[in-house]
Coordinates of C-alpha atoms and ligand atoms in Angstrom, one line a residue:
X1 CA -39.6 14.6 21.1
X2 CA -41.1 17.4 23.2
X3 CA -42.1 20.8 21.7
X4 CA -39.8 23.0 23.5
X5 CA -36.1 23.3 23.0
X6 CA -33.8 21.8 26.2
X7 CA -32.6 25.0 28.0
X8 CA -29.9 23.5 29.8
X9 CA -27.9 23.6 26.3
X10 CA -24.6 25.9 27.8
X11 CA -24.5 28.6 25.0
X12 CA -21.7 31.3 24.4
X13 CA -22.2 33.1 21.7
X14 CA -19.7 35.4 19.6
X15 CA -18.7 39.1 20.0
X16 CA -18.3 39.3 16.9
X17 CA -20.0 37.9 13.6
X18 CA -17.9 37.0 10.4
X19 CA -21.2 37.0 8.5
X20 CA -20.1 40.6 6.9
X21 CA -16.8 38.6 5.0
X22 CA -18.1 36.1 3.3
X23 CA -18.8 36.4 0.0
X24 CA -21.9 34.1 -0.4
X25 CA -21.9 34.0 -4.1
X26 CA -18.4 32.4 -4.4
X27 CA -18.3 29.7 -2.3
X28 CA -16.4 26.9 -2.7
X29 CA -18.1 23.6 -0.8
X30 CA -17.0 23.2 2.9
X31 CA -14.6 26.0 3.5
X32 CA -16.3 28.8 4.9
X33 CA -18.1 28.1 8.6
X34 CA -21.0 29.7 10.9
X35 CA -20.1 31.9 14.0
X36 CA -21.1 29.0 16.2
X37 CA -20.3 25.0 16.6
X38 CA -21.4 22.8 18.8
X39 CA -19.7 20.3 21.2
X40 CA -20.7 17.8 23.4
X41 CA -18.1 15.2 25.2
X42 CA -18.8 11.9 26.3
X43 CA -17.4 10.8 29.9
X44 CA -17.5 9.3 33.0
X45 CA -20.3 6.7 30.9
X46 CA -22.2 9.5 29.3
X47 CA -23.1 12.6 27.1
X48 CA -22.6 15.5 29.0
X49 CA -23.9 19.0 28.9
X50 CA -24.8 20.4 25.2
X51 CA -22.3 23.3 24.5
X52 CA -22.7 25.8 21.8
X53 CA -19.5 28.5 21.4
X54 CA -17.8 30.7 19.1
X55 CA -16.0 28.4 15.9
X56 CA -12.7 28.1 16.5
X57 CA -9.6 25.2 17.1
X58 CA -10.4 22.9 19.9
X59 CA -7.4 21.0 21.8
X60 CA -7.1 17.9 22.2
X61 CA -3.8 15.2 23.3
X62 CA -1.8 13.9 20.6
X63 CA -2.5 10.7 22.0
X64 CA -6.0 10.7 21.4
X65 CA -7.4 7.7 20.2
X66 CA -9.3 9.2 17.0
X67 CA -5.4 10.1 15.8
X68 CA -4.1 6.8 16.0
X69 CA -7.2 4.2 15.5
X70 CA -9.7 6.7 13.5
X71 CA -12.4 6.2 15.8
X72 CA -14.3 8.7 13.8
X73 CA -18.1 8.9 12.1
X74 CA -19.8 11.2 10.3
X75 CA -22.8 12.8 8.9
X76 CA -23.8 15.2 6.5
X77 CA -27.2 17.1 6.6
X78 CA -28.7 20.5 5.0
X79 CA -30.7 23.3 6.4
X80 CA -33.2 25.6 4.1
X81 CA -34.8 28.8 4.4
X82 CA -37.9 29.3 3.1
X83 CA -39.7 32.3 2.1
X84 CA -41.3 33.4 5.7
X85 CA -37.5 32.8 7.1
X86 CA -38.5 29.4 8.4
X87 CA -35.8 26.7 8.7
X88 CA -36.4 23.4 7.2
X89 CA -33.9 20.5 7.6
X90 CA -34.6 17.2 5.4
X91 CA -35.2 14.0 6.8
X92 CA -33.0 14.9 10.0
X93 CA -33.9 11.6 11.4
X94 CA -32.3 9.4 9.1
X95 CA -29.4 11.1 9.6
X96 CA -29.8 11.0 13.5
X97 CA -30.4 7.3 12.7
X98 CA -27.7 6.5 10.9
X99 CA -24.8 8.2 13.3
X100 CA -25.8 5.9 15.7
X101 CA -25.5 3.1 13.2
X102 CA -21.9 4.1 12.5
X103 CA -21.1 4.4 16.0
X104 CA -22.2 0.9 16.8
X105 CA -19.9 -0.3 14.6
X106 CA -17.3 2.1 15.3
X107 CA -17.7 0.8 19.0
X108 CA -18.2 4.5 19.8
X109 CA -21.7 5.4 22.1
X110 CA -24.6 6.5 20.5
X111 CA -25.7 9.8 21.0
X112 CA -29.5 10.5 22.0
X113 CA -32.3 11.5 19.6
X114 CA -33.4 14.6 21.9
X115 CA -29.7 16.2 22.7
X116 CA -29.3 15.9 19.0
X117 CA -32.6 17.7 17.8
X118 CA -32.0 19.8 20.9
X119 CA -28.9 21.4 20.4
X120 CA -28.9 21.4 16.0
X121 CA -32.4 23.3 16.1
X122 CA -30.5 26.1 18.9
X123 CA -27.2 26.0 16.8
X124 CA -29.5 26.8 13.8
X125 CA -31.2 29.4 15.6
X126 CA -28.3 31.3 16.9
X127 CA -26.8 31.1 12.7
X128 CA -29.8 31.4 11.0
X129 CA -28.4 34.9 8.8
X130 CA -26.5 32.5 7.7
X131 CA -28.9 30.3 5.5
X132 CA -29.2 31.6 2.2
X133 CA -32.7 32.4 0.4
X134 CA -31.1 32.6 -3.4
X135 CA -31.7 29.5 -5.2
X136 CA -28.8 26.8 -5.1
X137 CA -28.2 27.7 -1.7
X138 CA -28.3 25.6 1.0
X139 CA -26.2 25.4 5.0
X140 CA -24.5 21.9 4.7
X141 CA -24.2 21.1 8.4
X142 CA -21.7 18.4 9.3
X143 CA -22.1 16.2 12.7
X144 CA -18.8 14.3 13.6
X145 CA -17.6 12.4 17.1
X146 CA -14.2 11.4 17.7
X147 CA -12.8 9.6 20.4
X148 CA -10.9 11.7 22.4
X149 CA -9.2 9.1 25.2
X150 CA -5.9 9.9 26.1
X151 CA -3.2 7.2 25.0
X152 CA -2.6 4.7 22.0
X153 CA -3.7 1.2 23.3
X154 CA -5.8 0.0 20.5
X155 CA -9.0 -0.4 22.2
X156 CA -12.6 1.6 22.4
X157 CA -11.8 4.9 23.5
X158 CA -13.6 5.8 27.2
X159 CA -13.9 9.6 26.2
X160 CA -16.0 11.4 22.7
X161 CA -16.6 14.5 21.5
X162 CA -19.3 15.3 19.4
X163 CA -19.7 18.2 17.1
X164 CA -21.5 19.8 14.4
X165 CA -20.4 22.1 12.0
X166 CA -22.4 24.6 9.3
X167 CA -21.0 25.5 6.2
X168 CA -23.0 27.1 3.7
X169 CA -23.3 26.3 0.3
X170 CA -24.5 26.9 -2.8
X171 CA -25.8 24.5 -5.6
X172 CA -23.1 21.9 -6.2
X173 CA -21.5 21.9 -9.7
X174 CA -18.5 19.4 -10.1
X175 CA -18.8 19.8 -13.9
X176 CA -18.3 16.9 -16.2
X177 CA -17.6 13.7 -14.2
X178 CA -16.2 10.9 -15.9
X179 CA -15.4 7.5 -13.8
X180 CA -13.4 4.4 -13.7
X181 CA -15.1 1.4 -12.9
X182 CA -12.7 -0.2 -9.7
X183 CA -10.6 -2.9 -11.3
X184 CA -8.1 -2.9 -8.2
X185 CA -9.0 -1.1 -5.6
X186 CA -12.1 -1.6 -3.6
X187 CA -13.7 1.0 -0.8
X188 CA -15.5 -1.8 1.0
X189 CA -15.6 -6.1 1.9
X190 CA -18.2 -7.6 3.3
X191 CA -18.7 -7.5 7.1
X192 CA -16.4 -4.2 7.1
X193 CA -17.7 -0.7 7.5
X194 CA -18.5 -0.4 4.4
X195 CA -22.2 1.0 5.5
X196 CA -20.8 3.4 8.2
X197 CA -20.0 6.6 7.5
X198 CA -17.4 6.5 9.0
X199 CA -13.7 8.6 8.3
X200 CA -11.6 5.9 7.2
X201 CA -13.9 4.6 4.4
X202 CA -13.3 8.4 3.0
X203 CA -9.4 7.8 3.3
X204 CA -9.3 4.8 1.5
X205 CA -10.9 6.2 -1.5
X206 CA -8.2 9.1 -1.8
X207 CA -5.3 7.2 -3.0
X208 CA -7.2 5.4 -6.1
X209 CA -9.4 8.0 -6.8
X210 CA -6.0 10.3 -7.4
X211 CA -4.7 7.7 -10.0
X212 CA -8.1 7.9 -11.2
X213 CA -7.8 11.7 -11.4
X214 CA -4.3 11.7 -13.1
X215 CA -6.0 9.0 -15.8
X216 CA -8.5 11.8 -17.1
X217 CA -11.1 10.6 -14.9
X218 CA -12.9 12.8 -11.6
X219 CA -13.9 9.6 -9.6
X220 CA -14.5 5.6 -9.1
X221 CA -17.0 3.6 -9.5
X222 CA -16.4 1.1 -6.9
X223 CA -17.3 -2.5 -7.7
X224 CA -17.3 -4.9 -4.9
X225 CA -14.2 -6.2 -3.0
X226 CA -13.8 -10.4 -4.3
X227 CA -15.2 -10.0 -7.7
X228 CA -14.8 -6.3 -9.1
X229 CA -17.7 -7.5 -11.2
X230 CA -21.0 -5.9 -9.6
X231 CA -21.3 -1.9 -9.5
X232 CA -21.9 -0.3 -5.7
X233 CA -21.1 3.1 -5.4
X234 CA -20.1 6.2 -7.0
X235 CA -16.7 8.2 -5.3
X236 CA -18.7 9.0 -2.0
X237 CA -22.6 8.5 -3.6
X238 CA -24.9 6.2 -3.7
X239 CA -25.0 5.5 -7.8
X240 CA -27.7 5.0 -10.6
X241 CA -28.1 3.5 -14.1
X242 CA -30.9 4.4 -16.4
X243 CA -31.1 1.1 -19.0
X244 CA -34.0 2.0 -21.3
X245 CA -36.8 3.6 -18.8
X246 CA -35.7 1.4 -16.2
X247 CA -33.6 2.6 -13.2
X248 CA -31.4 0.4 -11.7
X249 CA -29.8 0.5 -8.2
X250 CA -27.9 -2.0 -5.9
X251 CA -29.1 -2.7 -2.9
X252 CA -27.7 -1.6 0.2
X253 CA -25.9 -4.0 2.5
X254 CA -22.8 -3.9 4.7
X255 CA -20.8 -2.5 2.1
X256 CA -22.6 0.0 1.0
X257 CA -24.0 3.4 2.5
X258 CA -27.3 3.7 3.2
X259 CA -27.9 6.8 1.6
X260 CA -30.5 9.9 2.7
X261 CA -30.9 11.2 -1.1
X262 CA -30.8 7.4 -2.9
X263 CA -33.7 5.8 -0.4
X264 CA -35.6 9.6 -1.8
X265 CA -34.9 8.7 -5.2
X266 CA -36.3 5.3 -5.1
X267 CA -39.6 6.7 -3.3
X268 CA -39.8 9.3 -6.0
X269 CA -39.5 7.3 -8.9
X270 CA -42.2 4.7 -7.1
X271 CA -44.6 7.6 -6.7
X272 CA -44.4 8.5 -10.5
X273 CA -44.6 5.2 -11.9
X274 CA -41.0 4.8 -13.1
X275 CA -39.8 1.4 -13.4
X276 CA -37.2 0.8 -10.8
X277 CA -35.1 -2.1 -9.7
X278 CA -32.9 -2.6 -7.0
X279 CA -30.7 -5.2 -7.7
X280 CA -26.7 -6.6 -8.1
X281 CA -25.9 -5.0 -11.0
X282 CA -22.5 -6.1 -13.0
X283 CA -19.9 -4.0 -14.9
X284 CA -21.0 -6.3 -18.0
X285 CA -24.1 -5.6 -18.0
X286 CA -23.0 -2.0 -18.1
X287 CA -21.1 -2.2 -20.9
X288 CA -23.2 -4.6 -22.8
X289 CA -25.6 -1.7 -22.3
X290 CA -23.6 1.3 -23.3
X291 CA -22.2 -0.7 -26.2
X292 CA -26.0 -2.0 -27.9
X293 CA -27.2 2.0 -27.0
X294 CA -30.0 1.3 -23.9
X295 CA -27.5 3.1 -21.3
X296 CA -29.1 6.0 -21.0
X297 CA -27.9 7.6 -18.0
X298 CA -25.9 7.1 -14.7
X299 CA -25.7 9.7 -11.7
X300 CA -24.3 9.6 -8.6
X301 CA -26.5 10.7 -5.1
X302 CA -26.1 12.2 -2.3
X303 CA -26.3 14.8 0.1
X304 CA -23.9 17.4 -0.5
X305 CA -24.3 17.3 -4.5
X306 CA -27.9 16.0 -4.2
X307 CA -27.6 14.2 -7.7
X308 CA -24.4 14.2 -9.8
X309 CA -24.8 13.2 -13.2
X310 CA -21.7 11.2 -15.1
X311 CA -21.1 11.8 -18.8
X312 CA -19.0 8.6 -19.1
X313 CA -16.8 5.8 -17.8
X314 CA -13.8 3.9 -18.5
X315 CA -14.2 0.0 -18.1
X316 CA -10.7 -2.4 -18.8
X317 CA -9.0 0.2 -20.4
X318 CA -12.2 1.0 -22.6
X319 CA -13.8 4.5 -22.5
X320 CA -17.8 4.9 -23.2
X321 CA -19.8 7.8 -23.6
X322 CA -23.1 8.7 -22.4
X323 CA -26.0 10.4 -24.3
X324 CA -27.1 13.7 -23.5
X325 CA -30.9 13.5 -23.1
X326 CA -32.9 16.7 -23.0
X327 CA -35.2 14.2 -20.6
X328 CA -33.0 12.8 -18.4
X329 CA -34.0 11.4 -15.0
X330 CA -31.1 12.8 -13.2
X331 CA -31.9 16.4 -13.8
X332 CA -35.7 15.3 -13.2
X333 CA -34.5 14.0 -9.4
X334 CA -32.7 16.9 -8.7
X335 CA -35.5 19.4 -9.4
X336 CA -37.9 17.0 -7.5
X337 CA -35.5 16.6 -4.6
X338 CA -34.7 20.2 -4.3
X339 CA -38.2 21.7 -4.7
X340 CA -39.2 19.9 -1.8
X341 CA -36.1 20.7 0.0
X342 CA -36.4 24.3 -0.2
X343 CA -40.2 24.1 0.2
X344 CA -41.0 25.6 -3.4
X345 CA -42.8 22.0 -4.2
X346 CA -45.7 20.2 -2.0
X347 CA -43.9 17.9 0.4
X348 CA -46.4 14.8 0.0
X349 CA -43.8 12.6 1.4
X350 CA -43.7 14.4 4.8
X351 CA -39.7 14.4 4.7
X352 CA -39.0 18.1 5.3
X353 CA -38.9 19.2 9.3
X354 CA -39.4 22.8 10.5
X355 CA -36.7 24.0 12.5
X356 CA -37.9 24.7 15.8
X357 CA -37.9 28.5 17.1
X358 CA -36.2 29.8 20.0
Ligands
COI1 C1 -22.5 13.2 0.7 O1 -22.8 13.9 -0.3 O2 -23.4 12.5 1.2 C2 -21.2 13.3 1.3 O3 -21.0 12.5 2.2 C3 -20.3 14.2 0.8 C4 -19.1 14.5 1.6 C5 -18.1 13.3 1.7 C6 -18.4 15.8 1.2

C-alpha cells in the first residue's frame, strides 16, 4: 500500500455536523452514526469511483437482489484515539481479508485492499471529532456490500454497493449472560456459510435465540448442525472455556467464524504461557466439567463486546453456574486486548495501524 491517500476518492462533505446532539456518555451500541458514509458501487465489471457524502437513506429498487436472495456480507472493525489525537484501527487487514472471503462465497466481487484502506482512512479523517478519548470508548465502524441488481432471478447479482458506516461506542456491558447450549436449532452445517459473515447467518440466530431469551437465558451456544454434541460458537462470538488453567477453543472451519478478537486471544495466551487448546470440544465434557468443579470460566469474543464473559448455561433442561473468580482470564483478555487497542499498553504483536493523515 502506498503512503499517500488516493485523491480521486469523490468527497462531499456535510453543511452541517450532528456532533453537537449526541450525548456520548449514553450510547446505546449501533444507533447513533458519523456525519459521513462511504459508498462505492460495483458495475459495468468493476469498483467504481470511492464516494464519501453526508449519512443519510440511500435508494435502491425493490427488486434488488440483496432484498430477495440476501446477497449481503459484513464486517465489523474499531477505530481509537490516542492521546496525541492519532487514529489507530486494529488489525484492519484481517478484516479487509475476511470481506473478501465472505464475498467469495457469497458469489459477490471482492473489493480491493487499496480502495478499502484508501477511502476508511479519508472517512476517518473527515469524522475524526467523533472518536472518543474517555476510556470504554471506541468508533465501531461497519463495512457492508449488498447486491443491488435490478430484478428477482435467483442468480449472482451484476451490480454492488459497498459501504461503511461509524458508530461510536462506548465499552460494551450486556450484563449477566446466561446461555443455552443449541439442542435444536443450529446457526451453521458443514460446507454452508457458516465462516462468512455474511447477513443471513445473523437472521437465523434471531428466532432461537428469542425462545432462548423468553427461557431466562440472553443467548445460544451453538453446537454443531448433525450432532448438537460439540460446542462452536457463542450468539455472534467466537467462544471459550477455561477447564482448570487450560483454555479451550474449537477450531475454526467452514462453520465457524474466523474471528479478529479469538485468533488475538489465542496469540495472547501463547505469549504468556497459558495452556491453550484448540480442539472439538463436546457439551459433555462441559458439563462433566461444571458438575466435578474444573469449569472455571466461559466467555464469548468478539469485536463489538471484545470479550463477553457468561455466568452460566442451561444444558438438557439443566442449569449450571459458574464461579466468580477474582482471577479470571476473561477480564485478564479484555484488559490485554484493549490496552493495546487504545495504545495505553506496548503493542509487541504489531496489530495496531495508525490511521493515515490527510
Ligand atoms: C462482533 O462482535 O464481532 C459482531 O459481529 C457483533 C455484531 C453482530 C453486532
Amino acid at each position: 500500500m502506498s503512503t499517500d491517500i488516493n485523491t480521486s476518492i469523490d468527497i462531499q462533505k456535510t453543511t452541517k455536523s450532528n456532533i453537537s446532539q449526541i450525548d456520548f456518555s449514553n450510547l446505546s451500541f449501533g444507533n447513533v452514526f458519523t456525519d459521513h458514509m462511504l459508498e462505492c458501487d460495483f458495475k459495468d465489471g468493476q469498483w467504481q469511483t470511492v464516494q464519501i457524502r453526508p449519512y443519510g437513506p440511500i435508494s435502491l429498487d425493490p427488486s434488488a437482489k440483496v432484498f430477495h436472495y440476501g446477497q449481503a456480507i459484513f464486517e465489523g472493525m474499531k477505530a481509537y484515539k490516542g492521546e496525541d489525537d492519532s487514529i489507530w484501527l486494529f488489525r484492519p487487514e484481517e478484516n479487509h481479508a475476511r470481506l473478501n472471503k465472505s464475498a467469495v462465497r457469497l458469489a459477490i466481487p471482492e473489493f480491493p485492499k487499496e480502495l478499502f484502506f484508501d477511502g476508511l482512512e479519508t472517512l476517518l479523517n473527515l469524522d475524526k471529532d467523533w472518536i472518543q478519548k474517555d476510556e470504554g470508548s471506541s468508533l465501531y465502524i461497519r463495512p457492508f456490500v449488498i447486491a443491488t441488481e435490478a430484478g428477482v432471478s435467483a442468480s449472482p447479482a451484476q451490480e454492488y454497493k459497498l459501504m461503511i458506516l461509524c458508530s461510536p461506542a462506548q465499552s460494551y456491558y450486556s450484563g449477566e449472560v446466561r446461555v443455552l447450549f443449541a439442542d435444536t436449532y443450529s446457526r451453521s452445517a458443514s460446507g454452508g456459510v457458516g465462516f462468512a459473515k455474511c447477513a443471513g447467518n445473523y437472521a437465523g440466530q434471531f428466532y432461537p435465540t428469542k425462545l432462548a431469551n423468553d427461557a431466562g437465558y440472553q443467548q445460544v451456544v451453538w453446537t454443531d448442525a448433525s450432532t448438537h454434541e460439540n460446542l462452536e460458537e457463542a450468539g455472534t462470538m467466537n467462544v471459550f472455556f477455561r477447564i482448570g488453567d487450560t483454555l479451550l477453543t474449537a477450531p475454526t472451519s467452514d462453520r465457524i467464524l474466523d474471528g479478529v478478537t479469538r485468533k488475538s486471544v489465542l496469540a495472547i495466551a501463547e505469549d504468556e504461557g497459558i495452556n491453550v487448546t484448540v480442539r472439538t470440544i463436546s457439551v459433555f465434557e462441559i458439563e462433566e466439567a461444571a458438575k466435578n468443579g474444573n469449569l472455571l470460566e466461559m466467555f464469548g469474543a468478539g469485536t463489538a463486546a471484545v470479550i463477553n464473559p457468561i455466568t452460566g448455561f442451561c444444558f438438557q433442561g439443566v442449569d449450571y453456574e459458574l464461579p466468580k473468580l477474582t482471577n479470571s482470564y476473561a477480564a485478564h483478555f479484555k484488559e490485554r486486548i484493549t490496552g493495546i487497542q487504545t495504545k495505553k499498553s506496548e503493542d509487541t504483536f504489531g496489530w495496531t495501524y495508525k490511521v493515515r493523515k490527510i
